[in-house]
PDB file of C-alpha atoms in Angstrom:
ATOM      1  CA  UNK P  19       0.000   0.000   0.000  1.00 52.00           C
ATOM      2  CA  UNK P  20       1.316   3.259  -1.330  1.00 56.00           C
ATOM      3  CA  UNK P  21       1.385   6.086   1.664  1.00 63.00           C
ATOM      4  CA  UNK P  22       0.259   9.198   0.028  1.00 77.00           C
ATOM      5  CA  UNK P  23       1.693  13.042   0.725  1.00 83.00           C
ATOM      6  CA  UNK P  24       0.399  14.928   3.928  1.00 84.00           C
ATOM      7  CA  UNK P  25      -1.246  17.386   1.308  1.00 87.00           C
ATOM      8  CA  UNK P  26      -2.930  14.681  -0.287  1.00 91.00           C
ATOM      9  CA  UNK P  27      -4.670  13.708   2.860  1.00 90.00           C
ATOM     10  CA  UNK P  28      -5.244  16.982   3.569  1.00 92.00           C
ATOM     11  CA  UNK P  29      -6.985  17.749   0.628  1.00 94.00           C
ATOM     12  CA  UNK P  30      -8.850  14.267   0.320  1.00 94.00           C
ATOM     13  CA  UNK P  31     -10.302  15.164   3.879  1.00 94.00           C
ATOM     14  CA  UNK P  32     -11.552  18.646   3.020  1.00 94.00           C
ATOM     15  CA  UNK P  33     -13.348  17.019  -0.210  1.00 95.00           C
ATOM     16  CA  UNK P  34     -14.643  14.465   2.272  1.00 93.00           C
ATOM     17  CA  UNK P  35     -16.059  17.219   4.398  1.00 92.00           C
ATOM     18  CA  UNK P  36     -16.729  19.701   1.809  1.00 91.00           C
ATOM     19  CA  UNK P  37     -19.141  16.965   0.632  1.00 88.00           C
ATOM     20  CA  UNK P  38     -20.835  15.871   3.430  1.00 86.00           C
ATOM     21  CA  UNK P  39     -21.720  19.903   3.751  1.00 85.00           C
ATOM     22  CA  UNK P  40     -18.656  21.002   6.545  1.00 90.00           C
ATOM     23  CA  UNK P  41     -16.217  23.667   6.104  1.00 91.00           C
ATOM     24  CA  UNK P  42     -13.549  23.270   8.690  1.00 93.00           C
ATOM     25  CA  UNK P  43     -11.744  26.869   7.856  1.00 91.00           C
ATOM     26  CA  UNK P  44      -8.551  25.976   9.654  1.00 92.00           C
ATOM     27  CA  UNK P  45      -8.317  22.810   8.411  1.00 94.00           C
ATOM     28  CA  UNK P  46      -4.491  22.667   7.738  1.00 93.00           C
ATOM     29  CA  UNK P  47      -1.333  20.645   8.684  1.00 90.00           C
ATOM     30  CA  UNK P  48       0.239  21.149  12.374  1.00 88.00           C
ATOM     31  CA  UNK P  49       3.368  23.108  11.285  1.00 84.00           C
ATOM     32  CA  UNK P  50       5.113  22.015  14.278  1.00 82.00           C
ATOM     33  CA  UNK P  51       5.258  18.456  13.638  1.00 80.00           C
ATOM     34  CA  UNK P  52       5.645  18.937   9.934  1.00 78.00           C
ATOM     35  CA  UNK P  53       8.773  20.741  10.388  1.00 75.00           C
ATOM     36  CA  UNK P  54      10.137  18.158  12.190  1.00 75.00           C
ATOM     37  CA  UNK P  55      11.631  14.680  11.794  1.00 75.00           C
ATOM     38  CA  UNK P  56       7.898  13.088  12.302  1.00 72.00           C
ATOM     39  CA  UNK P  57       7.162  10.975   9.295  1.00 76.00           C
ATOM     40  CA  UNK P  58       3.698  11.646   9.655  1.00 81.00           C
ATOM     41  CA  UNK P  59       2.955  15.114  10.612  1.00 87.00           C
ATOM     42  CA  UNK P  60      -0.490  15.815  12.544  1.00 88.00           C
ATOM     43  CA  UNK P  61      -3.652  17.549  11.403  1.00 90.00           C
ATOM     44  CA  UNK P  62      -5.267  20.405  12.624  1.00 92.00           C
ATOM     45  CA  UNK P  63      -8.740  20.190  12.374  1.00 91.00           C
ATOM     46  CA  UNK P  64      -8.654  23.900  14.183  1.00 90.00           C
ATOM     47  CA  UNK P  65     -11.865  25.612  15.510  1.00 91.00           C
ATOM     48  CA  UNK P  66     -14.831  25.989  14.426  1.00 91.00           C
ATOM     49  CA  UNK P  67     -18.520  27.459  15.497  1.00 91.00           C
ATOM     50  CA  UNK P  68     -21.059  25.523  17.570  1.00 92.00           C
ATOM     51  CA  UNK P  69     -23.572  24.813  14.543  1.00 90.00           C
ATOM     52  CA  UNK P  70     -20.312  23.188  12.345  1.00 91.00           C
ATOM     53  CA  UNK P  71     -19.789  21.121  15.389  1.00 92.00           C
ATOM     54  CA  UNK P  72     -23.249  19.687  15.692  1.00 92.00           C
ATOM     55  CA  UNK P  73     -23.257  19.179  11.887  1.00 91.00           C
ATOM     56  CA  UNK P  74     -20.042  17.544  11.829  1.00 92.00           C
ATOM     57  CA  UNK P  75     -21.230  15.505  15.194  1.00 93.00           C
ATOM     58  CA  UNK P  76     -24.607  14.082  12.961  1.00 93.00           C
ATOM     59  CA  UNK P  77     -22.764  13.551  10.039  1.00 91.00           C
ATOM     60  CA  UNK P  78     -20.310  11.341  12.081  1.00 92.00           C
ATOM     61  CA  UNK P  79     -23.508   9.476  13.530  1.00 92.00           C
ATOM     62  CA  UNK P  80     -24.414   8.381  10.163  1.00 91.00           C
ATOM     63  CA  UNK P  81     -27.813  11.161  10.619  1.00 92.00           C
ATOM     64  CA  UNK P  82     -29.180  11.960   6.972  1.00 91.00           C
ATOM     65  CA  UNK P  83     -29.773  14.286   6.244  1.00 94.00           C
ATOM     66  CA  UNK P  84     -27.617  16.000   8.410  1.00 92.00           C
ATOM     67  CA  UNK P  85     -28.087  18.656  10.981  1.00 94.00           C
ATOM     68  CA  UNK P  86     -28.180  21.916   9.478  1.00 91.00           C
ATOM     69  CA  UNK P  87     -28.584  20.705   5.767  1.00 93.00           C
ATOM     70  CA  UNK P  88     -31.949  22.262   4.033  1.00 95.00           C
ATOM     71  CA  UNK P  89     -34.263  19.679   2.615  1.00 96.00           C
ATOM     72  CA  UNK P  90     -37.851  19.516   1.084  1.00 97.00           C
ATOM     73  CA  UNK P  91     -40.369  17.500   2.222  1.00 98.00           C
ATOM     74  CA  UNK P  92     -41.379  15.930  -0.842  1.00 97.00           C
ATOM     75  CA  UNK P  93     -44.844  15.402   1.070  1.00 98.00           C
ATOM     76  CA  UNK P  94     -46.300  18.958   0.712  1.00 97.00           C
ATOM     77  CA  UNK P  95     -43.227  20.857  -0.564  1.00 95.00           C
ATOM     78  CA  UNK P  96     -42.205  22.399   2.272  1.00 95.00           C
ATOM     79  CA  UNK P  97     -38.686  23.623   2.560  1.00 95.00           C
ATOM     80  CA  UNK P  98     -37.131  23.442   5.800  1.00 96.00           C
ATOM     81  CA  UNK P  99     -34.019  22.867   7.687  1.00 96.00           C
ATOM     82  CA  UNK P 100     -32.934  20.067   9.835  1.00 96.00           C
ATOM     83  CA  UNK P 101     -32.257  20.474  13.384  1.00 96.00           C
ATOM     84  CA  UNK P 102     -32.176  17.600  14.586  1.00 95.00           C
ATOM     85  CA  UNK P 103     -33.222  13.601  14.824  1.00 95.00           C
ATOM     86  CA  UNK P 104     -35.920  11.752  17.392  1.00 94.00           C
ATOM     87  CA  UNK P 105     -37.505   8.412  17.490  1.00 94.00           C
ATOM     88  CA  UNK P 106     -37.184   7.757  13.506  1.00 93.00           C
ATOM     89  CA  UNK P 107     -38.227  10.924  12.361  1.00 97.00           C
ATOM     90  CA  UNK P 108     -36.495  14.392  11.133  1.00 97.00           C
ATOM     91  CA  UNK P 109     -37.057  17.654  12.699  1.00 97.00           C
ATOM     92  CA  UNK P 110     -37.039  20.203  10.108  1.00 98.00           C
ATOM     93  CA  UNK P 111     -37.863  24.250  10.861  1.00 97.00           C
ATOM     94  CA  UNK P 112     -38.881  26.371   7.917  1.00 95.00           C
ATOM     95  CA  UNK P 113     -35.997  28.634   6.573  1.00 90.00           C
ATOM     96  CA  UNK P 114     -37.743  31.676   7.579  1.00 83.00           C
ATOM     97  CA  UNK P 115     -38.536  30.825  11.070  1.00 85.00           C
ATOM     98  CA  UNK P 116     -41.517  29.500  12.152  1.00 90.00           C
ATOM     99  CA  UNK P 117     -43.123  25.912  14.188  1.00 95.00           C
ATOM    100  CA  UNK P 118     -41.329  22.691  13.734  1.00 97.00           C
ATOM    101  CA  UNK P 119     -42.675  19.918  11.913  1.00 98.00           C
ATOM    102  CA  UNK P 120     -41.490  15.861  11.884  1.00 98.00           C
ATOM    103  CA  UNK P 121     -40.909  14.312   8.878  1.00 97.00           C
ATOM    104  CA  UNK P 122     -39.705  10.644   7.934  1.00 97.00           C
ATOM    105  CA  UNK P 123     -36.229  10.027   6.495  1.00 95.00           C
ATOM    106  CA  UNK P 124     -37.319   8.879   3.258  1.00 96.00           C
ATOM    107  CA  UNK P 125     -39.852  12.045   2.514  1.00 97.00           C
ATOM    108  CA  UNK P 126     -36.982  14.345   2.527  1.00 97.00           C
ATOM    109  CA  UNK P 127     -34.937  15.601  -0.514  1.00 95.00           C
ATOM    110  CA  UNK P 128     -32.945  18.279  -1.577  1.00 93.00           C
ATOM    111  CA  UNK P 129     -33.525  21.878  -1.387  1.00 94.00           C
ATOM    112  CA  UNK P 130     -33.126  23.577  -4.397  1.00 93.00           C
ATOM    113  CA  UNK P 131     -30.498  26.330  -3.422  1.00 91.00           C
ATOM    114  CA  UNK P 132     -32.150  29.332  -4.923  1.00 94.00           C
ATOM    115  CA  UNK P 133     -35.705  28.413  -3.069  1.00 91.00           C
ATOM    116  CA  UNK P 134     -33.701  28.326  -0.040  1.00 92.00           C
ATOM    117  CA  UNK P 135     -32.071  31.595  -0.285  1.00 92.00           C
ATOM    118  CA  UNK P 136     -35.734  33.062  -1.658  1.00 91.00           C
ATOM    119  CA  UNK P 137     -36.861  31.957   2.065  1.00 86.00           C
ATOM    120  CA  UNK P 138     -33.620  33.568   4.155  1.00 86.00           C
ATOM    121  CA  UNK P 139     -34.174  36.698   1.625  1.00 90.00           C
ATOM    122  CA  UNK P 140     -37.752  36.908   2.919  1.00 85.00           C
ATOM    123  CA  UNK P 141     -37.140  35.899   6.674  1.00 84.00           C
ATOM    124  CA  UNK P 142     -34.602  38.901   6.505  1.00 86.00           C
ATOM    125  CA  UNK P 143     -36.636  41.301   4.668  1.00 86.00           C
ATOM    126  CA  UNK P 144     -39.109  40.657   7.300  1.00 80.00           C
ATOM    127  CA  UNK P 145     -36.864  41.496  10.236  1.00 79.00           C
ATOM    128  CA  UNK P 146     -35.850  44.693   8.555  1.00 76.00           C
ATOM    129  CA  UNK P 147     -39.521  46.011   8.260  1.00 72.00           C
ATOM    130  CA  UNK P 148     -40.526  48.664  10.821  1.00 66.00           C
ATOM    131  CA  UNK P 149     -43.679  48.145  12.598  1.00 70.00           C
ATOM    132  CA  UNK P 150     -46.832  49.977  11.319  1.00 68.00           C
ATOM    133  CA  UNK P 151     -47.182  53.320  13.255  1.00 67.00           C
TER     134      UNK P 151
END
C-alpha cells in the first residue's frame, strides 16, 4: 500500500467534508510536527462554530440528512431545515422561522439552493420592516 503526501490527505479530507456539507476553515497541517523529523505530521482540524460542530457531530452518527442541511419534504413541498433527529423521524424548521414539523427520512430531498435563499431573503426582509405606526 502506497502512503500518500500529507497534502494529499489533507486535501482528500476537506473534499470528504466539503461533501458531506462542513467547512472546517482551519483545516491545515500542524506546522510544528511537519517541520520536524515526524514521518507523519499531525492535522489540525482547528476551531470551528457551535452549529459546524453539531453538523459535523450528525454527520459522524451516520444522521441523513444531516443537521443543518436544508431539505424539502417531498410530502407537501415544504422547505425546511434540519435540526435535529428523534424516534425515527427528522425535525425540520422552515428557513424563515416559524413551528417545527417531523418528517420521515425517506420524505426528505434536496432543497433547491435558490428556493432556499428566496426563504432567508424573505425571513430577513421581514426582520428589517418597521412596525406599522
Amino acid at each position: 500500500m502506497a502512503v500518500r503526501s500529507t497534502e494529499e490527505v489533507l486535501e482528500a479530507l476537506r473534499e470528504a467534508l466539503v461533501g458531506a456539507g462542513i467547512v472546517l476553515p482551519s483545516l491545515a497541517v500542524d506546522p510544528v510536527t511537519a517541520a520536524g523529523d515526524e514521518p507523519f505530521p499531525l492535522v489540525s482540524l482547528g476551531r470551528c462554530n457551535v452549529r459546524t460542530a453539531e453538523r459535523l457531530a450528525s454527520v459522524l452518527r451516520g444522521e441523513r440528512p444531516a443537521v443543518g442541511a436544508h431539505v424539502v419534504d417531498v410530502r407537501d413541498g415544504r422547505i425546511g431545515e434540519v435540526m435535529g433527529h428523534l424516534a425515527g423521524r427528522v425535525q425540520l424548521r422552515p428557513v424563515g422561522g416559524g413551528r417545527e414539523w417531523d418528517c420521515p427520512p425517506d420524505a426528505t430531498g434536496p432543497a433547491p439552493r435558490a428556493e432556499v435563499l428566496r426563504a432567508r431573503v424573505r425571513r430577513i426582509n421581514g426582520e428589517g420592516r418597521l412596525p406599522p405606526q
